[in-house]
mmCIF file with all atom_site columns, C-alpha atoms in Angstrom:
data_model
loop_
_atom_site.group_PDB
_atom_site.id
_atom_site.type_symbol
_atom_site.label_atom_id
_atom_site.label_alt_id
_atom_site.label_comp_id
_atom_site.label_asym_id
_atom_site.label_entity_id
_atom_site.label_seq_id
_atom_site.pdbx_PDB_ins_code
_atom_site.Cartn_x
_atom_site.Cartn_y
_atom_site.Cartn_z
_atom_site.occupancy
_atom_site.B_iso_or_equiv
_atom_site.pdbx_formal_charge
_atom_site.auth_seq_id
_atom_site.auth_comp_id
_atom_site.auth_asym_id
_atom_site.auth_atom_id
_atom_site.pdbx_PDB_model_num
ATOM 1   C CA . MET A 1 1   ? -31.231 -6.583  61.093 1.00 86.00 ? 197 MET A CA 1
ATOM 2   C CA . ILE A 1 2   ? -34.979 -6.119  60.515 1.00 91.00 ? 198 ILE A CA 1
ATOM 3   C CA . PHE A 1 3   ? -35.170 -3.940  63.624 1.00 93.00 ? 199 PHE A CA 1
ATOM 4   C CA . ILE A 1 4   ? -32.204 -1.814  62.471 1.00 94.00 ? 200 ILE A CA 1
ATOM 5   C CA . SER A 1 5   ? -33.704 -1.538  58.967 1.00 93.00 ? 201 SER A CA 1
ATOM 6   C CA . ILE A 1 6   ? -37.025 -0.252  60.305 1.00 94.00 ? 202 ILE A CA 1
ATOM 7   C CA . ALA A 1 7   ? -35.202 2.267   62.496 1.00 94.00 ? 203 ALA A CA 1
ATOM 8   C CA . PHE A 1 8   ? -33.108 3.378   59.516 1.00 94.00 ? 204 PHE A CA 1
ATOM 9   C CA . VAL A 1 9   ? -36.148 3.999   57.310 1.00 93.00 ? 205 VAL A CA 1
ATOM 10  C CA . THR A 1 10  ? -38.022 5.968   59.980 1.00 93.00 ? 206 THR A CA 1
ATOM 11  C CA . ASP A 1 11  ? -34.945 7.983   60.929 1.00 90.00 ? 207 ASP A CA 1
ATOM 12  C CA . ALA A 1 12  ? -34.068 8.762   57.293 1.00 87.00 ? 208 ALA A CA 1
ATOM 13  C CA . ARG A 1 13  ? -37.641 9.874   56.545 1.00 90.00 ? 209 ARG A CA 1
ATOM 14  C CA . SER A 1 14  ? -38.462 11.915  59.614 1.00 90.00 ? 210 SER A CA 1
ATOM 15  C CA . ALA A 1 15  ? -35.264 12.206  61.705 1.00 87.00 ? 211 ALA A CA 1
ATOM 16  C CA . ILE A 1 16  ? -37.056 10.341  64.497 1.00 91.00 ? 212 ILE A CA 1
ATOM 17  C CA . ILE A 1 17  ? -36.755 6.812   65.809 1.00 94.00 ? 213 ILE A CA 1
ATOM 18  C CA . PRO A 1 18  ? -40.192 6.153   67.318 1.00 94.00 ? 214 PRO A CA 1
ATOM 19  C CA . ASN A 1 19  ? -40.472 5.255   70.986 1.00 95.00 ? 215 ASN A CA 1
ATOM 20  C CA . ARG A 1 20  ? -42.900 2.469   70.162 1.00 96.00 ? 216 ARG A CA 1
ATOM 21  C CA . LEU A 1 21  ? -40.182 0.822   68.068 1.00 96.00 ? 217 LEU A CA 1
ATOM 22  C CA . THR A 1 22  ? -37.472 1.087   70.720 1.00 96.00 ? 218 THR A CA 1
ATOM 23  C CA . VAL A 1 23  ? -39.765 0.128   73.606 1.00 96.00 ? 219 VAL A CA 1
ATOM 24  C CA . CYS A 1 24  ? -41.093 -2.882  71.671 1.00 96.00 ? 220 CYS A CA 1
ATOM 25  C CA . GLY A 1 25  ? -37.537 -3.899  70.802 1.00 96.00 ? 221 GLY A CA 1
ATOM 26  C CA . THR A 1 26  ? -36.411 -3.650  74.416 1.00 97.00 ? 222 THR A CA 1
ATOM 27  C CA . LEU A 1 27  ? -39.420 -5.557  75.749 1.00 97.00 ? 223 LEU A CA 1
ATOM 28  C CA . THR A 1 28  ? -39.088 -8.206  73.031 1.00 97.00 ? 224 THR A CA 1
ATOM 29  C CA . GLY A 1 29  ? -35.427 -8.731  73.895 1.00 97.00 ? 225 GLY A CA 1
ATOM 30  C CA . LEU A 1 30  ? -36.187 -8.983  77.601 1.00 97.00 ? 226 LEU A CA 1
ATOM 31  C CA . ALA A 1 31  ? -39.130 -11.348 77.094 1.00 97.00 ? 227 ALA A CA 1
ATOM 32  C CA . PHE A 1 32  ? -37.258 -13.575 74.649 1.00 97.00 ? 228 PHE A CA 1
ATOM 33  C CA . HIS A 1 33  ? -34.220 -13.995 76.867 1.00 97.00 ? 229 HIS A CA 1
ATOM 34  C CA . VAL A 1 34  ? -36.311 -14.575 80.001 1.00 97.00 ? 230 VAL A CA 1
ATOM 35  C CA . TYR A 1 35  ? -38.333 -17.209 78.143 1.00 97.00 ? 231 TYR A CA 1
ATOM 36  C CA . GLU A 1 36  ? -35.226 -18.892 76.736 1.00 96.00 ? 232 GLU A CA 1
ATOM 37  C CA . ASP A 1 37  ? -32.957 -18.750 79.779 1.00 95.00 ? 233 ASP A CA 1
ATOM 38  C CA . GLY A 1 38  ? -34.905 -17.576 82.840 1.00 96.00 ? 234 GLY A CA 1
ATOM 39  C CA . TRP A 1 39  ? -32.995 -15.403 85.277 1.00 96.00 ? 235 TRP A CA 1
ATOM 40  C CA . ASN A 1 40  ? -29.762 -15.771 83.317 1.00 97.00 ? 236 ASN A CA 1
ATOM 41  C CA . GLY A 1 41  ? -31.590 -14.514 80.238 1.00 96.00 ? 237 GLY A CA 1
ATOM 42  C CA . LEU A 1 42  ? -32.903 -11.532 82.191 1.00 97.00 ? 238 LEU A CA 1
ATOM 43  C CA . VAL A 1 43  ? -29.384 -10.687 83.353 1.00 97.00 ? 239 VAL A CA 1
ATOM 44  C CA . PHE A 1 44  ? -28.093 -11.077 79.766 1.00 97.00 ? 240 PHE A CA 1
ATOM 45  C CA . ALA A 1 45  ? -30.753 -8.715  78.362 1.00 97.00 ? 241 ALA A CA 1
ATOM 46  C CA . LEU A 1 46  ? -30.453 -6.163  81.182 1.00 97.00 ? 242 LEU A CA 1
ATOM 47  C CA . ALA A 1 47  ? -26.653 -6.137  80.895 1.00 97.00 ? 243 ALA A CA 1
ATOM 48  C CA . GLY A 1 48  ? -26.925 -5.444  77.165 1.00 97.00 ? 244 GLY A CA 1
ATOM 49  C CA . ALA A 1 49  ? -29.558 -2.747  77.570 1.00 97.00 ? 245 ALA A CA 1
ATOM 50  C CA . GLY A 1 50  ? -27.873 -1.139  80.569 1.00 96.00 ? 246 GLY A CA 1
ATOM 51  C CA . GLY A 1 51  ? -24.429 -1.246  79.008 1.00 96.00 ? 247 GLY A CA 1
ATOM 52  C CA . ALA A 1 52  ? -25.684 0.505   75.889 1.00 96.00 ? 248 ALA A CA 1
ATOM 53  C CA . LEU A 1 53  ? -27.586 3.119   77.869 1.00 96.00 ? 249 LEU A CA 1
ATOM 54  C CA . ILE A 1 54  ? -24.690 3.931   80.181 1.00 95.00 ? 250 ILE A CA 1
ATOM 55  C CA . SER A 1 55  ? -22.132 3.940   77.356 1.00 93.00 ? 251 SER A CA 1
ATOM 56  C CA . LEU A 1 56  ? -24.061 6.341   75.118 1.00 94.00 ? 252 LEU A CA 1
ATOM 57  C CA . ILE A 1 57  ? -25.532 8.756   77.652 1.00 92.00 ? 253 ILE A CA 1
ATOM 58  C CA . LEU A 1 58  ? -22.443 11.025  77.481 1.00 85.00 ? 254 LEU A CA 1
ATOM 59  C CA . LEU A 1 59  ? -22.706 11.255  73.695 1.00 86.00 ? 255 LEU A CA 1
ATOM 60  C CA . TYR A 1 60  ? -26.349 12.235  74.118 1.00 89.00 ? 256 TYR A CA 1
ATOM 61  C CA . LEU A 1 61  ? -25.515 14.869  76.750 1.00 85.00 ? 257 LEU A CA 1
ATOM 62  C CA . ILE A 1 62  ? -22.981 16.603  74.484 1.00 78.00 ? 258 ILE A CA 1
ATOM 63  C CA . GLY A 1 63  ? -25.398 16.492  71.560 1.00 79.00 ? 259 GLY A CA 1
ATOM 64  C CA . ALA A 1 64  ? -23.539 13.956  69.428 1.00 82.00 ? 260 ALA A CA 1
ATOM 65  C CA . LEU A 1 65  ? -26.496 11.551  69.446 1.00 88.00 ? 261 LEU A CA 1
ATOM 66  C CA . GLY A 1 66  ? -30.211 11.933  69.748 1.00 89.00 ? 262 GLY A CA 1
ATOM 67  C CA . ALA A 1 67  ? -32.297 10.237  72.423 1.00 93.00 ? 263 ALA A CA 1
ATOM 68  C CA . GLY A 1 68  ? -33.753 7.901   69.797 1.00 93.00 ? 264 GLY A CA 1
ATOM 69  C CA . ASP A 1 69  ? -30.274 6.603   68.966 1.00 94.00 ? 265 ASP A CA 1
ATOM 70  C CA . VAL A 1 70  ? -29.588 5.895   72.648 1.00 96.00 ? 266 VAL A CA 1
ATOM 71  C CA . LYS A 1 71  ? -32.928 4.078   73.009 1.00 96.00 ? 267 LYS A CA 1
ATOM 72  C CA . LEU A 1 72  ? -32.252 2.133   69.800 1.00 96.00 ? 268 LEU A CA 1
ATOM 73  C CA . PHE A 1 73  ? -28.933 0.852   71.117 1.00 97.00 ? 269 PHE A CA 1
ATOM 74  C CA . THR A 1 74  ? -30.599 0.024   74.434 1.00 97.00 ? 270 THR A CA 1
ATOM 75  C CA . ALA A 1 75  ? -33.118 -2.127  72.561 1.00 97.00 ? 271 ALA A CA 1
ATOM 76  C CA . VAL A 1 76  ? -30.382 -3.805  70.510 1.00 97.00 ? 272 VAL A CA 1
ATOM 77  C CA . GLY A 1 77  ? -28.525 -4.494  73.753 1.00 97.00 ? 273 GLY A CA 1
ATOM 78  C CA . ALA A 1 78  ? -31.605 -6.159  75.225 1.00 97.00 ? 274 ALA A CA 1
ATOM 79  C CA . MET A 1 79  ? -32.017 -8.275  72.113 1.00 97.00 ? 275 MET A CA 1
ATOM 80  C CA . MET A 1 80  ? -28.408 -9.168  71.304 1.00 96.00 ? 276 MET A CA 1
ATOM 81  C CA . GLY A 1 81  ? -26.479 -8.725  74.561 1.00 96.00 ? 277 GLY A CA 1
ATOM 82  C CA . LEU A 1 82  ? -23.648 -6.575  75.823 1.00 97.00 ? 278 LEU A CA 1
ATOM 83  C CA . SER A 1 83  ? -20.833 -7.912  73.638 1.00 95.00 ? 279 SER A CA 1
ATOM 84  C CA . PHE A 1 84  ? -22.781 -7.426  70.420 1.00 96.00 ? 280 PHE A CA 1
ATOM 85  C CA . VAL A 1 85  ? -24.007 -3.928  71.279 1.00 97.00 ? 281 VAL A CA 1
ATOM 86  C CA . LEU A 1 86  ? -20.539 -2.750  72.348 1.00 96.00 ? 282 LEU A CA 1
ATOM 87  C CA . LYS A 1 87  ? -19.088 -3.948  69.040 1.00 97.00 ? 283 LYS A CA 1
ATOM 88  C CA . LEU A 1 88  ? -21.976 -2.269  67.213 1.00 97.00 ? 284 LEU A CA 1
ATOM 89  C CA . MET A 1 89  ? -21.243 1.000   69.012 1.00 96.00 ? 285 MET A CA 1
ATOM 90  C CA . LEU A 1 90  ? -17.548 0.788   68.160 1.00 96.00 ? 286 LEU A CA 1
ATOM 91  C CA . TYR A 1 91  ? -18.136 0.101   64.468 1.00 97.00 ? 287 TYR A CA 1
ATOM 92  C CA . SER A 1 92  ? -20.909 2.713   64.228 1.00 96.00 ? 288 SER A CA 1
ATOM 93  C CA . ILE A 1 93  ? -18.828 5.440   65.865 1.00 94.00 ? 289 ILE A CA 1
ATOM 94  C CA . LEU A 1 94  ? -15.834 4.639   63.637 1.00 96.00 ? 290 LEU A CA 1
ATOM 95  C CA . ILE A 1 95  ? -18.015 4.720   60.519 1.00 96.00 ? 291 ILE A CA 1
ATOM 96  C CA . ALA A 1 96  ? -19.635 7.965   61.696 1.00 93.00 ? 292 ALA A CA 1
ATOM 97  C CA . GLY A 1 97  ? -16.147 9.447   62.033 1.00 89.00 ? 293 GLY A CA 1
ATOM 98  C CA . ILE A 1 98  ? -15.296 8.423   58.472 1.00 93.00 ? 294 ILE A CA 1
ATOM 99  C CA . ILE A 1 99  ? -18.587 9.879   57.181 1.00 92.00 ? 295 ILE A CA 1
ATOM 100 C CA . GLY A 1 100 ? -17.951 13.082  59.134 1.00 86.00 ? 296 GLY A CA 1
ATOM 101 C CA . LEU A 1 101 ? -14.434 13.404  57.745 1.00 88.00 ? 297 LEU A CA 1
ATOM 102 C CA . ILE A 1 102 ? -15.694 12.887  54.194 1.00 90.00 ? 298 ILE A CA 1
ATOM 103 C CA . LEU A 1 103 ? -18.345 15.577  54.743 1.00 86.00 ? 299 LEU A CA 1
ATOM 104 C CA . LEU A 1 104 ? -15.740 17.971  56.161 1.00 84.00 ? 300 LEU A CA 1
ATOM 105 C CA . ILE A 1 105 ? -13.492 17.425  53.155 1.00 85.00 ? 301 ILE A CA 1
ATOM 106 C CA . MET A 1 106 ? -16.377 17.889  50.714 1.00 85.00 ? 302 MET A CA 1
ATOM 107 C CA . ARG A 1 107 ? -17.495 21.113  52.427 1.00 82.00 ? 303 ARG A CA 1
ATOM 108 C CA . LYS A 1 108 ? -13.907 22.335  52.865 1.00 84.00 ? 304 LYS A CA 1
ATOM 109 C CA . ARG A 1 109 ? -14.264 22.713  56.639 1.00 77.00 ? 305 ARG A CA 1
ATOM 110 C CA . VAL A 1 110 ? -11.404 20.501  57.824 1.00 77.00 ? 306 VAL A CA 1
ATOM 111 C CA . ALA A 1 111 ? -9.165  23.350  59.024 1.00 77.00 ? 307 ALA A CA 1
ATOM 112 C CA . VAL A 1 112 ? -11.938 25.262  60.824 1.00 77.00 ? 308 VAL A CA 1
ATOM 113 C CA . THR A 1 113 ? -13.210 22.120  62.523 1.00 71.00 ? 309 THR A CA 1
ATOM 114 C CA . GLY A 1 114 ? -9.668  21.055  63.415 1.00 75.00 ? 310 GLY A CA 1
ATOM 115 C CA . GLN A 1 115 ? -9.085  24.404  65.150 1.00 78.00 ? 311 GLN A CA 1
ATOM 116 C CA . LYS A 1 116 ? -12.344 24.046  67.098 1.00 76.00 ? 312 LYS A CA 1
ATOM 117 C CA . LEU A 1 117 ? -11.386 20.521  68.117 1.00 73.00 ? 313 LEU A CA 1
ATOM 118 C CA . ALA A 1 118 ? -7.904  21.637  69.217 1.00 79.00 ? 314 ALA A CA 1
ATOM 119 C CA . LYS A 1 119 ? -9.379  24.444  71.372 1.00 78.00 ? 315 LYS A CA 1
ATOM 120 C CA . TRP A 1 120 ? -11.924 22.063  72.855 1.00 72.00 ? 316 TRP A CA 1
ATOM 121 C CA . LEU A 1 121 ? -9.277  19.432  73.707 1.00 76.00 ? 317 LEU A CA 1
ATOM 122 C CA . PHE A 1 122 ? -6.996  22.130  75.171 1.00 78.00 ? 318 PHE A CA 1
ATOM 123 C CA . SER A 1 123 ? -9.832  23.349  77.391 1.00 77.00 ? 319 SER A CA 1
ATOM 124 C CA . ILE A 1 124 ? -10.556 19.886  78.685 1.00 73.00 ? 320 ILE A CA 1
ATOM 125 C CA . VAL A 1 125 ? -7.076  18.399  79.009 1.00 76.00 ? 321 VAL A CA 1
ATOM 126 C CA . ILE A 1 126 ? -4.962  21.405  79.999 1.00 78.00 ? 322 ILE A CA 1
ATOM 127 C CA . LEU A 1 127 ? -7.469  23.730  81.676 1.00 73.00 ? 323 LEU A CA 1
ATOM 128 C CA . HIS A 1 128 ? -9.675  20.933  83.081 1.00 72.00 ? 324 HIS A CA 1
ATOM 129 C CA . ASP A 1 129 ? -12.746 22.864  81.924 1.00 73.00 ? 325 ASP A CA 1
ATOM 130 C CA . VAL A 1 130 ? -15.408 20.151  81.768 1.00 67.00 ? 326 VAL A CA 1
ATOM 131 C CA . ASN A 1 131 ? -18.073 22.790  81.072 1.00 70.00 ? 327 ASN A CA 1
ATOM 132 C CA . SER A 1 132 ? -16.683 23.173  77.560 1.00 64.00 ? 328 SER A CA 1
ATOM 133 C CA . VAL A 1 133 ? -18.045 19.693  76.830 1.00 61.00 ? 329 VAL A CA 1
ATOM 134 C CA . MET A 1 134 ? -21.559 20.907  77.559 1.00 61.00 ? 330 MET A CA 1
ATOM 135 C CA . GLY A 1 135 ? -20.928 23.959  75.366 1.00 62.00 ? 331 GLY A CA 1
ATOM 136 C CA . MET A 1 136 ? -20.473 21.670  72.376 1.00 59.00 ? 332 MET A CA 1
ATOM 137 C CA . LYS A 1 137 ? -24.175 20.839  72.428 1.00 56.00 ? 333 LYS A CA 1
ATOM 138 C CA . HIS A 1 138 ? -25.078 24.467  71.740 1.00 58.00 ? 334 HIS A CA 1
ATOM 139 C CA . GLN A 1 139 ? -22.752 24.954  68.775 1.00 60.00 ? 335 GLN A CA 1
ATOM 140 C CA . THR A 1 140 ? -23.917 24.782  65.215 1.00 62.00 ? 336 THR A CA 1
ATOM 141 C CA . ASN A 1 141 ? -22.349 21.562  64.052 1.00 60.00 ? 337 ASN A CA 1
ATOM 142 C CA . MET A 1 142 ? -22.556 19.681  60.811 1.00 61.00 ? 338 MET A CA 1
ATOM 143 C CA . LYS A 1 143 ? -24.880 16.755  61.451 1.00 71.00 ? 339 LYS A CA 1
ATOM 144 C CA . PHE A 1 144 ? -26.156 13.690  59.652 1.00 80.00 ? 340 PHE A CA 1
ATOM 145 C CA . PRO A 1 145 ? -28.443 10.893  60.841 1.00 84.00 ? 341 PRO A CA 1
ATOM 146 C CA . PHE A 1 146 ? -26.387 8.480   62.942 1.00 89.00 ? 342 PHE A CA 1
ATOM 147 C CA . MET A 1 147 ? -28.348 5.618   61.375 1.00 92.00 ? 343 MET A CA 1
ATOM 148 C CA . TYR A 1 148 ? -26.231 6.140   58.227 1.00 93.00 ? 344 TYR A CA 1
ATOM 149 C CA . ALA A 1 149 ? -23.354 4.778   60.298 1.00 94.00 ? 345 ALA A CA 1
ATOM 150 C CA . VAL A 1 150 ? -25.362 2.256   62.325 1.00 95.00 ? 346 VAL A CA 1
ATOM 151 C CA . VAL A 1 151 ? -26.533 0.202   59.335 1.00 95.00 ? 347 VAL A CA 1
ATOM 152 C CA . PRO A 1 152 ? -23.030 -0.619  58.042 1.00 96.00 ? 348 PRO A CA 1
ATOM 153 C CA . GLY A 1 153 ? -21.894 -0.949  61.666 1.00 96.00 ? 349 GLY A CA 1
ATOM 154 C CA . ALA A 1 154 ? -24.615 -3.540  62.275 1.00 95.00 ? 350 ALA A CA 1
ATOM 155 C CA . ALA A 1 155 ? -23.635 -5.425  59.124 1.00 95.00 ? 351 ALA A CA 1
ATOM 156 C CA . LEU A 1 156 ? -19.970 -5.519  60.230 1.00 96.00 ? 352 LEU A CA 1
ATOM 157 C CA . THR A 1 157 ? -20.902 -6.535  63.769 1.00 96.00 ? 353 THR A CA 1
ATOM 158 C CA . TRP A 1 158 ? -23.195 -9.277  62.496 1.00 94.00 ? 354 TRP A CA 1
ATOM 159 C CA . TYR A 1 159 ? -20.558 -10.519 60.037 1.00 93.00 ? 355 TYR A CA 1
ATOM 160 C CA . TYR A 1 160 ? -17.695 -10.617 62.541 1.00 92.00 ? 356 TYR A CA 1
ATOM 161 C CA . SER A 1 161 ? -19.871 -12.070 65.321 1.00 87.00 ? 357 SER A CA 1
ATOM 162 C CA . PHE A 1 162 ? -20.602 -15.202 63.347 1.00 78.00 ? 358 PHE A CA 1
ATOM 163 C CA . LEU A 1 163 ? -17.211 -15.914 61.728 1.00 75.00 ? 359 LEU A CA 1
#
């Protein structure tokens, strides 16, 4: 939670999650688990880091997440393992969707965004135009720092992990 809190403050202030934070988090997770459990600990930390990286790379490629967010989740995966980081991703993405919907309602852009989404889904599903996914990155989209969703997502993940 301390790691997530530091990332939140830096991201909220400057829209950047520093590499030194994410690299230190990843290395700390790897070192801790190797020290505690040897090779099994290394596998645990690498599975968490790798799972986060692989899972979020598509969201980065379409512009839904920044590279700092991907590296942050990679570090959390190294520290907490694959199960925890996958739950964190799920909760964070769901909360981000709720925040996005609230922002769309407040800015009265639900209909316009719904039409864009329908065209995008039609292009992918019916026309099999995968290039339209890459076109999303170049659109002017309403954005907010993903950390606004990660903090409550981390709290939910932490809470439900230890019930």
